[in-house]
Tab-separated table of C-alpha atoms in Angstrom:
chain	number	residue	atom	x	y	z
A	91	ALA	CA	-68.530	43.046	123.670
A	92	ALA	CA	-69.680	40.821	126.559
A	93	ASN	CA	-67.795	38.682	129.041
A	94	GLY	CA	-64.353	39.971	128.085
A	95	SER	CA	-64.221	38.511	124.554
A	96	TRP	CA	-65.436	39.094	121.016
A	97	ALA	CA	-67.468	35.881	121.052
A	98	THR	CA	-70.529	37.925	121.945
A	99	SER	CA	-70.447	41.413	120.445
A	100	TRP	CA	-72.824	43.954	118.940
A	101	SER	CA	-72.422	46.727	116.425
A	102	GLU	CA	-74.362	48.713	113.873
A	103	ASN	CA	-73.080	49.095	110.323
A	104	THR	CA	-73.587	52.872	110.151
A	105	THR	CA	-71.763	56.221	110.375
A	106	HIS	CA	-73.162	58.879	112.679
A	107	PRO	CA	-72.467	62.596	112.187
A	108	ASN	CA	-70.784	64.530	114.952
A	109	VAL	CA	-74.123	65.478	116.507
A	110	PHE	CA	-74.892	64.447	120.080
A	111	PRO	CA	-76.550	62.523	121.542
A	112	VAL	CA	-75.769	59.674	119.155
A	113	GLN	CA	-78.389	56.921	119.252
A	114	GLY	CA	-78.939	53.598	117.503
A	115	THR	CA	-79.703	49.893	117.748
A	116	ALA	CA	-76.928	47.321	117.473
A	117	GLN	CA	-77.083	43.852	115.972
A	118	LEU	CA	-75.582	40.712	117.440
A	119	GLY	CA	-72.570	39.487	115.508
A	120	GLU	CA	-72.284	42.503	113.186
A	121	VAL	CA	-68.690	42.492	111.899
A	122	ASN	CA	-68.583	46.171	110.866
A	123	ASN	CA	-67.867	48.861	113.426
A	124	THR	CA	-70.153	51.695	114.369
A	125	ILE	CA	-68.525	55.004	113.330
A	126	VAL	CA	-69.033	58.445	114.823
A	127	ALA	CA	-67.484	61.310	112.859
A	128	GLY	CA	-65.089	63.655	114.644
A	129	PRO	CA	-63.881	65.979	115.934
A	130	PHE	CA	-63.986	65.118	119.650
A	131	LEU	CA	-63.203	67.423	122.525
A	132	GLY	CA	-64.605	66.644	125.965
A	133	ASP	CA	-66.008	63.777	128.081
A	134	TYR	CA	-68.211	61.126	126.430
A	135	THR	CA	-70.676	58.699	128.087
A	136	VAL	CA	-71.581	55.484	126.253
A	137	GLU	CA	-74.676	53.497	127.319
A	138	PHE	CA	-75.820	50.107	125.981
A	139	ASN	CA	-78.946	48.036	126.797
A	140	SER	CA	-78.095	44.351	126.317
A	141	TYR	CA	-81.799	43.442	126.244
A	142	THR	CA	-83.129	45.966	123.700
A	143	LEU	CA	-79.680	46.428	122.029
A	144	ASP	CA	-80.204	50.215	122.045
A	145	TYR	CA	-77.126	52.382	122.580
A	146	SER	CA	-76.438	56.087	123.041
A	147	ILE	CA	-73.423	58.405	123.318
A	148	THR	CA	-73.641	61.752	125.058
A	149	GLU	CA	-71.057	64.524	125.075
A	150	SER	CA	-69.931	66.790	127.877
A	151	ARG	CA	-68.031	69.411	125.880
A	152	LEU	CA	-64.796	70.761	127.318
A	153	PRO	CA	-65.558	74.353	128.304
A	154	ILE	CA	-63.506	76.839	126.263
A	155	THR	CA	-63.376	80.207	127.955
A	156	ASN	CA	-60.872	81.911	125.633
A	157	MET	CA	-58.848	81.343	122.472
A	158	ALA	CA	-55.555	82.511	120.964
A	159	VAL	CA	-53.809	82.279	117.626
A	160	VAL	CA	-50.131	81.878	118.457
A	161	GLY	CA	-46.993	81.680	116.360
A	162	THR	CA	-44.268	83.709	114.735
A	163	PHE	CA	-46.325	86.891	114.862
A	164	PRO	CA	-44.703	90.186	115.876
A	165	ASP	CA	-44.748	90.504	119.682
A	166	ASN	CA	-46.254	87.033	120.152
A	167	GLU	CA	-43.465	84.447	120.066
A	168	TRP	CA	-45.850	81.541	120.733
A	169	ASN	CA	-47.535	83.158	123.713
A	170	PRO	CA	-50.902	81.370	124.302
A	171	ALA	CA	-52.406	84.340	126.155
A	172	PRO	CA	-55.942	84.979	124.818
A	173	ASN	CA	-56.089	87.327	121.831
A	174	MET	CA	-59.212	86.200	119.917
A	175	THR	CA	-62.768	87.461	120.397
A	176	LEU	CA	-65.898	85.272	120.431
A	177	VAL	CA	-67.989	86.656	117.541
A	178	GLY	CA	-70.566	83.866	117.169
A	179	ALA	CA	-71.461	80.366	118.305
A	180	ASP	CA	-68.021	78.853	119.010
A	181	LEU	CA	-66.498	81.195	116.389
A	182	TRP	CA	-63.393	83.171	117.385
A	183	GLU	CA	-61.701	86.004	115.489
A	184	VAL	CA	-58.693	88.315	115.615
A	185	THR	CA	-57.053	90.728	113.130
A	186	VAL	CA	-53.265	91.059	113.020
A	187	THR	CA	-51.119	93.467	110.989
A	188	LEU	CA	-48.275	91.677	109.201
A	189	SER	CA	-45.397	92.860	107.047
A	190	GLN	CA	-42.705	90.246	106.498
A	191	SER	CA	-40.942	88.461	103.663
A	192	ASP	CA	-40.696	85.056	105.350
A	193	ASP	CA	-43.389	82.454	106.107
A	194	LEU	CA	-45.733	82.621	109.088
A	195	GLU	CA	-46.189	79.606	111.369
A	196	PHE	CA	-49.135	79.440	113.762
A	197	LYS	CA	-51.542	77.310	115.845
A	198	PHE	CA	-54.710	77.849	117.859
A	199	ALA	CA	-54.638	77.360	121.662
A	200	ALA	CA	-57.522	77.331	124.148
A	201	ASN	CA	-57.780	78.474	127.756
A	202	GLY	CA	-54.406	80.197	127.872
A	203	SER	CA	-52.190	77.113	127.464
A	204	PHE	CA	-51.077	74.439	125.017
A	205	ASP	CA	-52.977	71.706	126.873
A	206	VAL	CA	-55.644	72.025	124.206
A	207	ASP	CA	-54.300	73.246	120.891
A	208	TRP	CA	-54.737	72.695	117.166
A	209	GLY	CA	-52.266	72.572	114.299
A	210	HIS	CA	-52.128	71.202	110.784
A	211	ASP	CA	-49.261	69.793	108.705
A	212	VAL	CA	-49.980	72.015	105.715
A	213	VAL	CA	-48.457	74.966	103.831
A	214	HIS	CA	-50.911	77.536	102.473
A	215	SER	CA	-49.764	79.683	99.565
A	216	THR	CA	-52.761	81.960	99.067
A	217	ASP	CA	-55.388	83.844	100.981
A	218	PRO	CA	-58.284	83.910	101.650
A	219	LEU	CA	-58.178	80.306	102.793
A	220	THR	CA	-60.212	77.829	104.817
A	221	ASP	CA	-59.209	74.447	106.212
A	222	THR	CA	-59.695	72.184	109.235
A	223	ALA	CA	-57.173	72.007	112.071
A	224	VAL	CA	-56.225	68.852	113.933
A	225	LEU	CA	-56.450	68.591	117.720
A	226	LYS	CA	-53.035	68.129	119.388
A	227	GLU	CA	-51.233	68.113	116.017
A	228	GLU	CA	-47.523	68.777	116.572
A	229	ALA	CA	-46.979	70.400	113.169
A	230	ASN	CA	-47.622	74.116	112.781
A	231	ILE	CA	-49.868	75.645	110.140
A	232	ARG	CA	-47.750	77.600	107.650
A	233	LEU	CA	-48.697	80.558	105.477
A	234	GLN	CA	-46.179	81.438	102.797
A	235	GLY	CA	-44.674	84.915	102.671
A	236	PRO	CA	-44.307	87.648	101.777
A	237	LEU	CA	-47.141	88.855	103.992
A	238	ASN	CA	-48.371	92.414	104.058
A	239	GLY	CA	-51.621	93.881	105.351
A	240	ASP	CA	-54.288	93.259	107.965
A	241	TYR	CA	-54.965	89.514	108.298
A	242	THR	CA	-58.130	88.230	109.982
A	243	PHE	CA	-57.871	84.769	111.580
A	244	THR	CA	-61.039	82.826	112.460
A	245	PHE	CA	-61.413	79.525	114.310
A	246	ASN	CA	-64.457	77.395	115.147
A	247	SER	CA	-63.818	75.491	118.371
A	248	THR	CA	-66.590	72.975	117.569
A	249	THR	CA	-65.787	72.055	113.954
A	250	PHE	CA	-62.076	73.023	114.163
A	251	GLU	CA	-62.424	74.932	110.896
A	252	TYR	CA	-60.155	77.965	110.482
A	253	GLY	CA	-59.795	80.735	107.952
A	254	VAL	CA	-57.398	83.532	107.008
A	255	SER	CA	-58.359	86.576	104.964
A	256	ARG	CA	-56.496	89.784	104.191
A	257	GLU	CA	-57.287	93.456	103.873
A	258	PHE	CA	-54.606	95.404	102.019
A	259	PRO	CA	-53.497	98.723	103.526
A	260	THR	CA	-54.255	101.885	101.575
A	261	PHE	CA	-52.141	105.029	101.541
A	262	ASP	CA	-52.715	108.600	100.421
A	263	GLY	CA	-49.120	109.035	99.291
A	264	MET	CA	-45.795	107.249	98.908
A	265	ALA	CA	-42.188	108.431	98.665
A	266	VAL	CA	-38.756	107.134	97.837
A	267	ALA	CA	-36.539	108.733	100.488
A	268	GLY	CA	-32.786	108.303	100.288
A	269	ASN	CA	-29.359	109.832	100.361
A	270	PHE	CA	-29.949	111.176	96.836
A	271	ASN	CA	-32.697	113.578	98.024
A	272	GLY	CA	-31.699	114.271	101.614
A	273	TRP	CA	-34.060	111.567	102.945
A	274	ASN	CA	-37.031	113.744	102.041
A	275	THR	CA	-40.268	111.904	102.871
A	276	ALA	CA	-42.575	114.227	100.909
A	277	THR	CA	-44.724	112.254	98.475
A	278	ASN	CA	-42.923	111.840	95.157
A	279	MET	CA	-44.355	108.569	93.818
A	280	VAL	CA	-47.381	108.410	91.523
A	281	SER	CA	-50.109	105.787	91.860
A	282	THR	CA	-50.063	103.641	88.700
A	283	GLY	CA	-52.734	101.140	89.704
A	284	GLU	CA	-54.083	99.284	92.711
A	285	HIS	CA	-51.269	99.198	95.296
A	286	GLU	CA	-48.739	100.215	92.575
A	287	TRP	CA	-46.490	103.286	92.842
A	288	ALA	CA	-43.779	104.676	90.551
A	289	PHE	CA	-41.185	107.457	90.683
A	290	SER	CA	-38.388	108.609	88.358
A	291	ALA	CA	-35.427	110.771	89.337
A	292	GLU	CA	-32.223	112.090	87.835
A	293	ILE	CA	-29.438	110.767	90.064
A	294	VAL	CA	-25.781	111.713	89.727
A	295	GLN	CA	-23.547	110.425	92.512
A	296	ALA	CA	-20.452	108.312	92.725
A	297	GLY	CA	-21.059	106.241	95.818
A	298	LEU	CA	-23.621	103.932	97.326
A	299	LEU	CA	-27.320	104.710	96.815
A	300	GLU	CA	-29.389	104.115	99.967
A	301	PHE	CA	-33.169	104.462	100.150
A	302	LYS	CA	-36.472	103.372	101.685
A	303	PHE	CA	-40.136	103.639	100.778
A	304	VAL	CA	-42.176	105.859	103.137
A	305	SER	CA	-45.974	106.250	103.299
A	306	ASP	CA	-47.944	109.440	103.773
A	307	GLY	CA	-44.995	111.767	104.179
A	308	ASN	CA	-43.730	110.808	107.623
A	309	TRP	CA	-41.306	108.303	109.182
A	310	ASP	CA	-43.905	107.630	111.898
A	311	ASN	CA	-46.068	105.963	109.241
A	312	PRO	CA	-45.328	102.556	107.695
A	313	ASN	CA	-42.003	102.500	105.856
A	314	TRP	CA	-40.074	99.720	104.157
A	315	GLY	CA	-36.393	98.879	103.789
A	316	GLY	CA	-34.331	95.736	104.067
A	317	ASP	CA	-30.875	94.322	104.569
A	318	LEU	CA	-30.321	94.027	100.802
A	319	GLN	CA	-27.495	95.329	98.640
A	320	PHE	CA	-27.258	95.132	94.864
A	321	PRO	CA	-24.514	95.649	92.298
A	322	TYR	CA	-24.992	98.209	89.529
A	323	ASP	CA	-26.766	95.675	87.325
A	324	PHE	CA	-30.225	96.728	86.158
A	325	PRO	CA	-33.083	95.999	86.411
A	326	ILE	CA	-32.937	95.410	90.165
A	327	GLU	CA	-35.815	93.572	91.852
A	328	GLY	CA	-36.475	92.581	95.456
A	329	THR	CA	-38.931	92.444	98.339
A	330	ALA	CA	-38.936	95.133	101.034
A	331	ILE	CA	-39.721	94.639	104.738
A	332	MET	CA	-41.776	97.013	106.855
A	333	GLY	CA	-40.280	98.773	109.841
A	334	VAL	CA	-36.710	97.500	109.669
A	335	PRO	CA	-33.809	99.883	110.359
A	336	GLN	CA	-31.707	98.824	107.365
A	337	ASN	CA	-31.768	100.777	104.109
A	338	LEU	CA	-31.965	99.224	100.664
A	339	ARG	CA	-28.605	99.763	98.912
A	340	ILE	CA	-27.292	99.839	95.334
A	341	TYR	CA	-23.630	100.323	94.467
A	342	GLY	CA	-22.805	103.330	92.232
A	343	PRO	CA	-21.755	105.331	90.407
A	344	PHE	CA	-25.068	106.771	89.162
A	345	ASP	CA	-25.365	109.087	86.203
A	346	GLY	CA	-28.794	109.265	84.562
A	347	GLU	CA	-32.502	108.800	85.119
A	348	TYR	CA	-33.734	105.900	87.261
A	349	GLU	CA	-37.257	104.593	87.846
A	350	PHE	CA	-38.416	103.142	91.172
A	351	THR	CA	-41.578	101.021	91.525
A	352	PHE	CA	-43.187	99.663	94.690
A	353	ASN	CA	-46.208	97.428	95.318
A	354	THR	CA	-47.680	97.948	98.789
A	355	ALA	CA	-49.577	94.636	98.600
A	356	THR	CA	-46.723	92.290	97.666
A	357	LEU	CA	-43.874	94.593	98.870
A	358	ALA	CA	-42.102	93.934	95.554
A	359	PHE	CA	-39.908	96.792	94.342
A	360	SER	CA	-37.754	97.463	91.321
A	361	VAL	CA	-35.177	100.000	90.185
A	362	ASP	CA	-34.253	100.397	86.537
A	363	ARG	CA	-32.230	102.764	84.421
A	364	VAL	CA	-34.497	104.768	82.113
A	365	GLY	CA	-33.712	104.873	78.409
A	366	ASP	CA	-31.419	102.826	76.224
A	367	VAL	CA	-28.307	104.673	77.265
A	368	ALA	CA	-25.049	102.798	76.906
A	369	PRO	CA	-22.843	102.990	80.017
A	370	PRO	CA	-19.551	104.816	79.564
A	371	PRO	CA	-16.609	102.772	78.242
A	372	PRO	CA	-14.213	100.963	80.598
A	373	LEU	CA	-11.555	102.898	82.438
A	374	ASN	CA	-8.765	100.422	81.655
A	375	ASP	CA	-7.243	99.353	78.351
A	376	ASP	CA	-7.359	95.631	79.135
A	377	MET	CA	-8.607	93.158	81.737
A	378	ALA	CA	-8.075	89.539	82.739
A	379	VAL	CA	-9.740	86.962	84.927
A	380	ALA	CA	-6.882	85.198	86.700
A	381	GLY	CA	-7.554	82.272	88.984
A	382	THR	CA	-7.391	78.590	89.726
A	383	MET	CA	-9.062	77.758	86.396
A	384	ASN	CA	-6.184	79.217	84.302
A	385	GLY	CA	-3.168	78.940	86.592
A	386	TRP	CA	-3.532	82.576	87.751
A	387	ASN	CA	-2.508	83.779	84.289
A	388	THR	CA	-2.796	87.590	84.185
A	389	GLU	CA	-2.573	87.888	80.401
A	390	PRO	CA	-5.634	89.870	79.189
A	391	ASN	CA	-8.452	87.491	78.255
A	392	MET	CA	-11.585	89.673	78.442
A	393	TRP	CA	-13.346	91.706	75.753
A	394	VAL	CA	-15.792	94.605	76.016
A	395	ASN	CA	-19.442	93.652	75.524
A	396	ALA	CA	-22.452	95.707	74.429
A	397	GLN	CA	-22.929	96.990	77.999
A	398	ASN	CA	-19.329	98.258	78.052
A	399	GLN	CA	-18.442	95.618	80.620
A	400	TRP	CA	-15.487	93.288	80.449
A	401	GLU	CA	-16.511	89.742	79.567
A	402	THR	CA	-15.037	86.301	78.946
A	403	THR	CA	-16.053	82.652	79.212
A	404	PHE	CA	-14.475	79.525	80.694
A	405	GLU	CA	-15.368	75.883	80.171
A	406	LEU	CA	-15.518	74.445	83.709
A	407	ASN	CA	-16.242	70.877	84.768
A	408	GLN	CA	-15.237	70.272	88.379
A	409	PRO	CA	-16.866	69.619	91.757
A	410	GLU	CA	-14.726	72.031	93.762
A	411	ALA	CA	-14.853	75.794	94.131
A	412	ILE	CA	-12.839	78.249	92.045
A	413	GLU	CA	-10.877	81.289	93.196
A	414	PHE	CA	-10.065	84.280	91.011
A	415	LYS	CA	-9.515	88.009	90.708
A	416	PHE	CA	-9.812	90.622	88.007
A	417	VAL	CA	-6.486	92.238	87.065
A	418	THR	CA	-5.378	94.839	84.527
A	419	GLY	CA	-2.063	95.442	82.792
A	420	ASN	CA	-0.925	91.788	82.918
A	421	ASP	CA	0.744	92.413	86.262
A	422	TRP	CA	-0.324	91.962	89.884
A	423	ALA	CA	1.457	95.219	90.660
A	424	ASN	CA	-1.344	96.995	88.789
A	425	ASP	CA	-4.930	97.357	89.949
A	426	ASN	CA	-6.693	94.112	90.801
A	427	TRP	CA	-10.055	93.394	92.376
A	428	GLY	CA	-11.286	90.675	94.722
A	429	SER	CA	-14.205	90.465	97.139
A	430	HIS	CA	-15.041	89.723	100.776
A	431	THR	CA	-18.377	88.170	99.790
A	432	SER	CA	-19.118	84.511	100.551
A	433	HIS	CA	-21.125	83.248	97.566
A	434	SER	CA	-23.641	80.432	98.058
A	435	THR	CA	-24.130	79.620	94.366
A	436	ASN	CA	-22.297	79.872	91.070
A	437	ASN	CA	-25.299	80.610	88.891
A	438	PRO	CA	-25.329	83.496	89.288
A	439	ALA	CA	-22.651	84.776	91.664
A	440	VAL	CA	-23.122	88.554	91.783
A	441	CYS	CA	-21.491	91.251	93.879
A	442	ASN	CA	-19.106	94.219	93.725
A	443	GLY	CA	-15.357	93.897	93.593
A	444	VAL	CA	-12.983	95.457	96.109
A	445	LEU	CA	-9.725	97.008	94.967
A	446	GLY	CA	-6.909	94.859	96.349
A	447	GLY	CA	-9.434	92.603	98.069
A	448	PRO	CA	-9.032	88.876	98.779
A	449	ASN	CA	-9.679	86.203	96.171
A	450	ILE	CA	-13.251	85.825	94.980
A	451	VAL	CA	-14.438	82.326	95.918
A	452	VAL	CA	-17.347	80.794	94.003
A	453	PRO	CA	-18.542	77.314	95.085
A	454	GLY	CA	-18.807	74.257	92.830
A	455	PRO	CA	-19.869	72.107	91.239
A	456	PHE	CA	-19.339	73.472	87.721
A	457	ALA	CA	-20.570	71.801	84.545
A	458	GLY	CA	-20.574	73.831	81.343
A	459	THR	CA	-19.576	77.196	79.933
A	460	TYR	CA	-19.537	80.048	82.436
A	461	ARG	CA	-19.548	83.743	81.622
A	462	PHE	CA	-17.496	86.157	83.745
A	463	SER	CA	-18.354	89.864	83.456
A	464	PHE	CA	-16.891	92.858	85.267
A	465	SER	CA	-17.319	96.641	85.157
A	466	ASP	CA	-14.194	98.523	86.176
A	467	ARG	CA	-16.395	101.598	86.721
A	468	THR	CA	-19.100	100.247	89.028
A	469	LEU	CA	-16.968	97.236	90.135
A	470	ALA	CA	-20.013	94.975	89.652
A	471	TYR	CA	-19.113	91.425	88.643
A	472	ARG	CA	-21.172	88.413	87.677
A	473	VAL	CA	-20.527	84.698	87.099
A	474	GLU	CA	-23.253	82.644	85.430
A	475	LEU	CA	-23.813	79.509	83.402
A	476	VAL	CA	-24.259	80.218	79.702
A	477	SER	CA	-27.663	78.747	78.808
A	478	ASP	CA	-28.541	76.883	75.643
A	479	ASP	CA	-30.512	79.924	74.531
A	480	ASP	CA	-27.491	82.170	74.871
A	481	PHE	CA	-25.383	81.113	71.921
A	482	ASN	CA	-22.102	82.999	71.866
A	483	PHE	CA	-19.097	81.290	70.322
A	484	ASP	CA	-16.087	83.123	68.892
A	485	MET	CA	-14.153	80.747	66.585
A	486	LEU	CA	-11.772	82.053	63.936
A	487	GLY	CA	-9.301	80.285	61.701
A	488	TRP	CA	-7.238	80.952	58.580
A	489	ASN	CA	-6.512	77.948	56.395
A	490	PRO	CA	-3.123	78.636	54.717
A	491	GLN	CA	-3.634	75.819	52.232
A	492	THR	CA	-6.772	77.385	50.775
A	493	ASP	CA	-6.156	81.001	51.841
A	494	MET	CA	-9.694	81.006	53.193
A	495	LEU	CA	-11.178	82.443	56.346
A	496	GLU	CA	-12.978	79.555	58.080
A	497	LEU	CA	-15.490	80.178	60.846
A	498	ARG	CA	-17.011	77.214	62.659
A	499	TRP	CA	-19.441	76.825	65.530
A	500	PRO	CA	-21.505	74.067	67.180
A	501	ASP	CA	-24.281	73.012	64.820
A	502	GLN	CA	-27.849	73.523	66.013
A	503	PRO	CA	-30.329	72.094	63.460
A	504	GLY	CA	-32.896	74.560	62.228
A	505	ALA	CA	-31.103	77.592	63.665
A	506	THR	CA	-29.810	80.617	61.786
A	507	PHE	CA	-26.831	82.710	62.802
A	508	THR	CA	-25.518	86.260	62.489
A	509	ILE	CA	-21.799	86.781	62.024
A	510	MET	CA	-20.526	90.035	63.475
A	511	HIS	CA	-17.224	91.830	62.908
A	512	ALA	CA	-15.212	94.412	64.821
A	513	GLU	CA	-11.895	96.030	64.026
A	514	THR	CA	-11.111	96.475	67.732
A	515	LEU	CA	-12.465	95.195	71.028
A	516	VAL	CA	-12.034	98.507	72.855
A	517	PRO	CA	-14.319	100.270	72.439
A	518	TYR	CA	-16.998	97.711	71.677
A	519	SER	CA	-17.713	98.065	67.923
A	520	PHE	CA	-19.202	94.807	66.582
A	521	THR	CA	-21.508	95.224	63.570
A	522	ASN	CA	-23.408	92.660	61.503
A	523	TRP	CA	-21.320	91.196	58.673
A	524	MET	CA	-23.479	88.256	57.546
A	525	THR	CA	-27.054	87.452	58.539
A	526	GLY	CA	-29.343	84.451	58.110
A	527	VAL	CA	-26.457	81.979	57.973
A	528	THR	CA	-27.402	78.299	58.294
A	529	GLY	CA	-25.255	75.249	59.070
A	530	ASP	CA	-22.176	75.277	61.233
A	531	GLN	CA	-19.453	77.012	59.201
A	532	ILE	CA	-18.552	79.437	56.412
A	533	GLU	CA	-15.515	79.781	54.161
A	534	VAL	CA	-14.687	83.173	52.677
A	535	PRO	CA	-11.594	84.145	50.600
A	536	MET	CA	-9.202	86.136	52.755
A	537	ASN	CA	-9.226	88.993	50.234
A	538	ASP	CA	-12.955	89.397	50.922
A	539	SER	CA	-12.622	89.207	54.701
A	540	PRO	CA	-11.998	92.336	56.785
A	541	THR	CA	-9.234	92.175	59.341
A	542	GLY	CA	-10.340	92.109	62.948
A	543	PHE	CA	-12.487	90.101	65.333
A	544	TYR	CA	-15.512	87.914	64.608
A	545	ARG	CA	-18.449	86.801	66.703
A	546	ILE	CA	-21.125	84.218	65.844
A	547	MET	CA	-24.531	84.795	67.428
A	548	ARG	CA	-27.534	82.504	67.159
A	549	ASP	CA	-30.584	84.428	65.908
């Protein structure tokens, strides 16, 4: 533009690639702008001949003497000290070993400071990946965890393109070491596939089971634990963390064969009880959930389910939290169980009870039917919303006018139901009485109806 106004101006209706020098010929009065593609990093000189209308742009690139990838890496803490190696024309590279369950945040920084750095407001969920960073972007690049292996980061300081690729670690052997085997690190797991390991053991102990996964027979090699504790409620699944001091923990008692699996790529592990072995029956003759939802009534209201755990349901519709305990013998003078755990959700709320402990507090809001289960052997308890797929209604009535047993349940069109019967609730002894029932009720003469308890289950 000449003479300080747009009255006389020149442009060329074109887009130039980011290749310098840029050259062209402008036209008087052209309304479209001349575009030069980015990125830009350095000093730029623009020249224009008002007689020939030729123009040119030359670049004096900012010299980059070193490069770093910085972020929430181990032993980095956003330190821009150089850690990448120049492996090609403007191409930098570094390999970092990672083992963490949480996300990684990072940027690229040049010349040992954040004066020239690159970020990107993006979350990557997979690797390998490629993308383009943004100069002086405040947002960090994020890579979703868990992360495990050797990760190679590349960055092109001319195009701003970056990449992340991973090499999984390989191991000659793997062990489950814990208090059940004297913390023996000798290889006891069997490779069941790429990065997959499995181990089964007979474990008989009353208390807490603590363990870690250890590679190649020695604590000096990579090993994985985590600040995680689980009730005796199988299968158990989680994600381990490399190099942490905490042991993985499961509440006992243990009496049987248990299988451990571990994936060294994803760090996912599982523990399951082997075989369809029913747990031993409850220790107590009765059990109640007593709390704010029933006026702290200690009258027994739980039955024994197929897993030999105590179980009951409550219809709850309220925004506030509930407080409760498990109590036996219809008297607070008898054994009762609370918990010190602070639950963050009510679906599910899972932990282990503590004899004589404080009230269990489970946060609201509540909206629906909630199942409460408790094992007086392992002390594991669970609160969860009963889903639509988990039909379980016990409804029994005798009509004295007709002398008929009448069972009713919520109708679900197209569904069939099984009606089960038990003479007692302890021990658990329900057996099928009627199968393939349709509709929402049956009527049976009392003379043809066995005495006891009934349960309606959706097929």
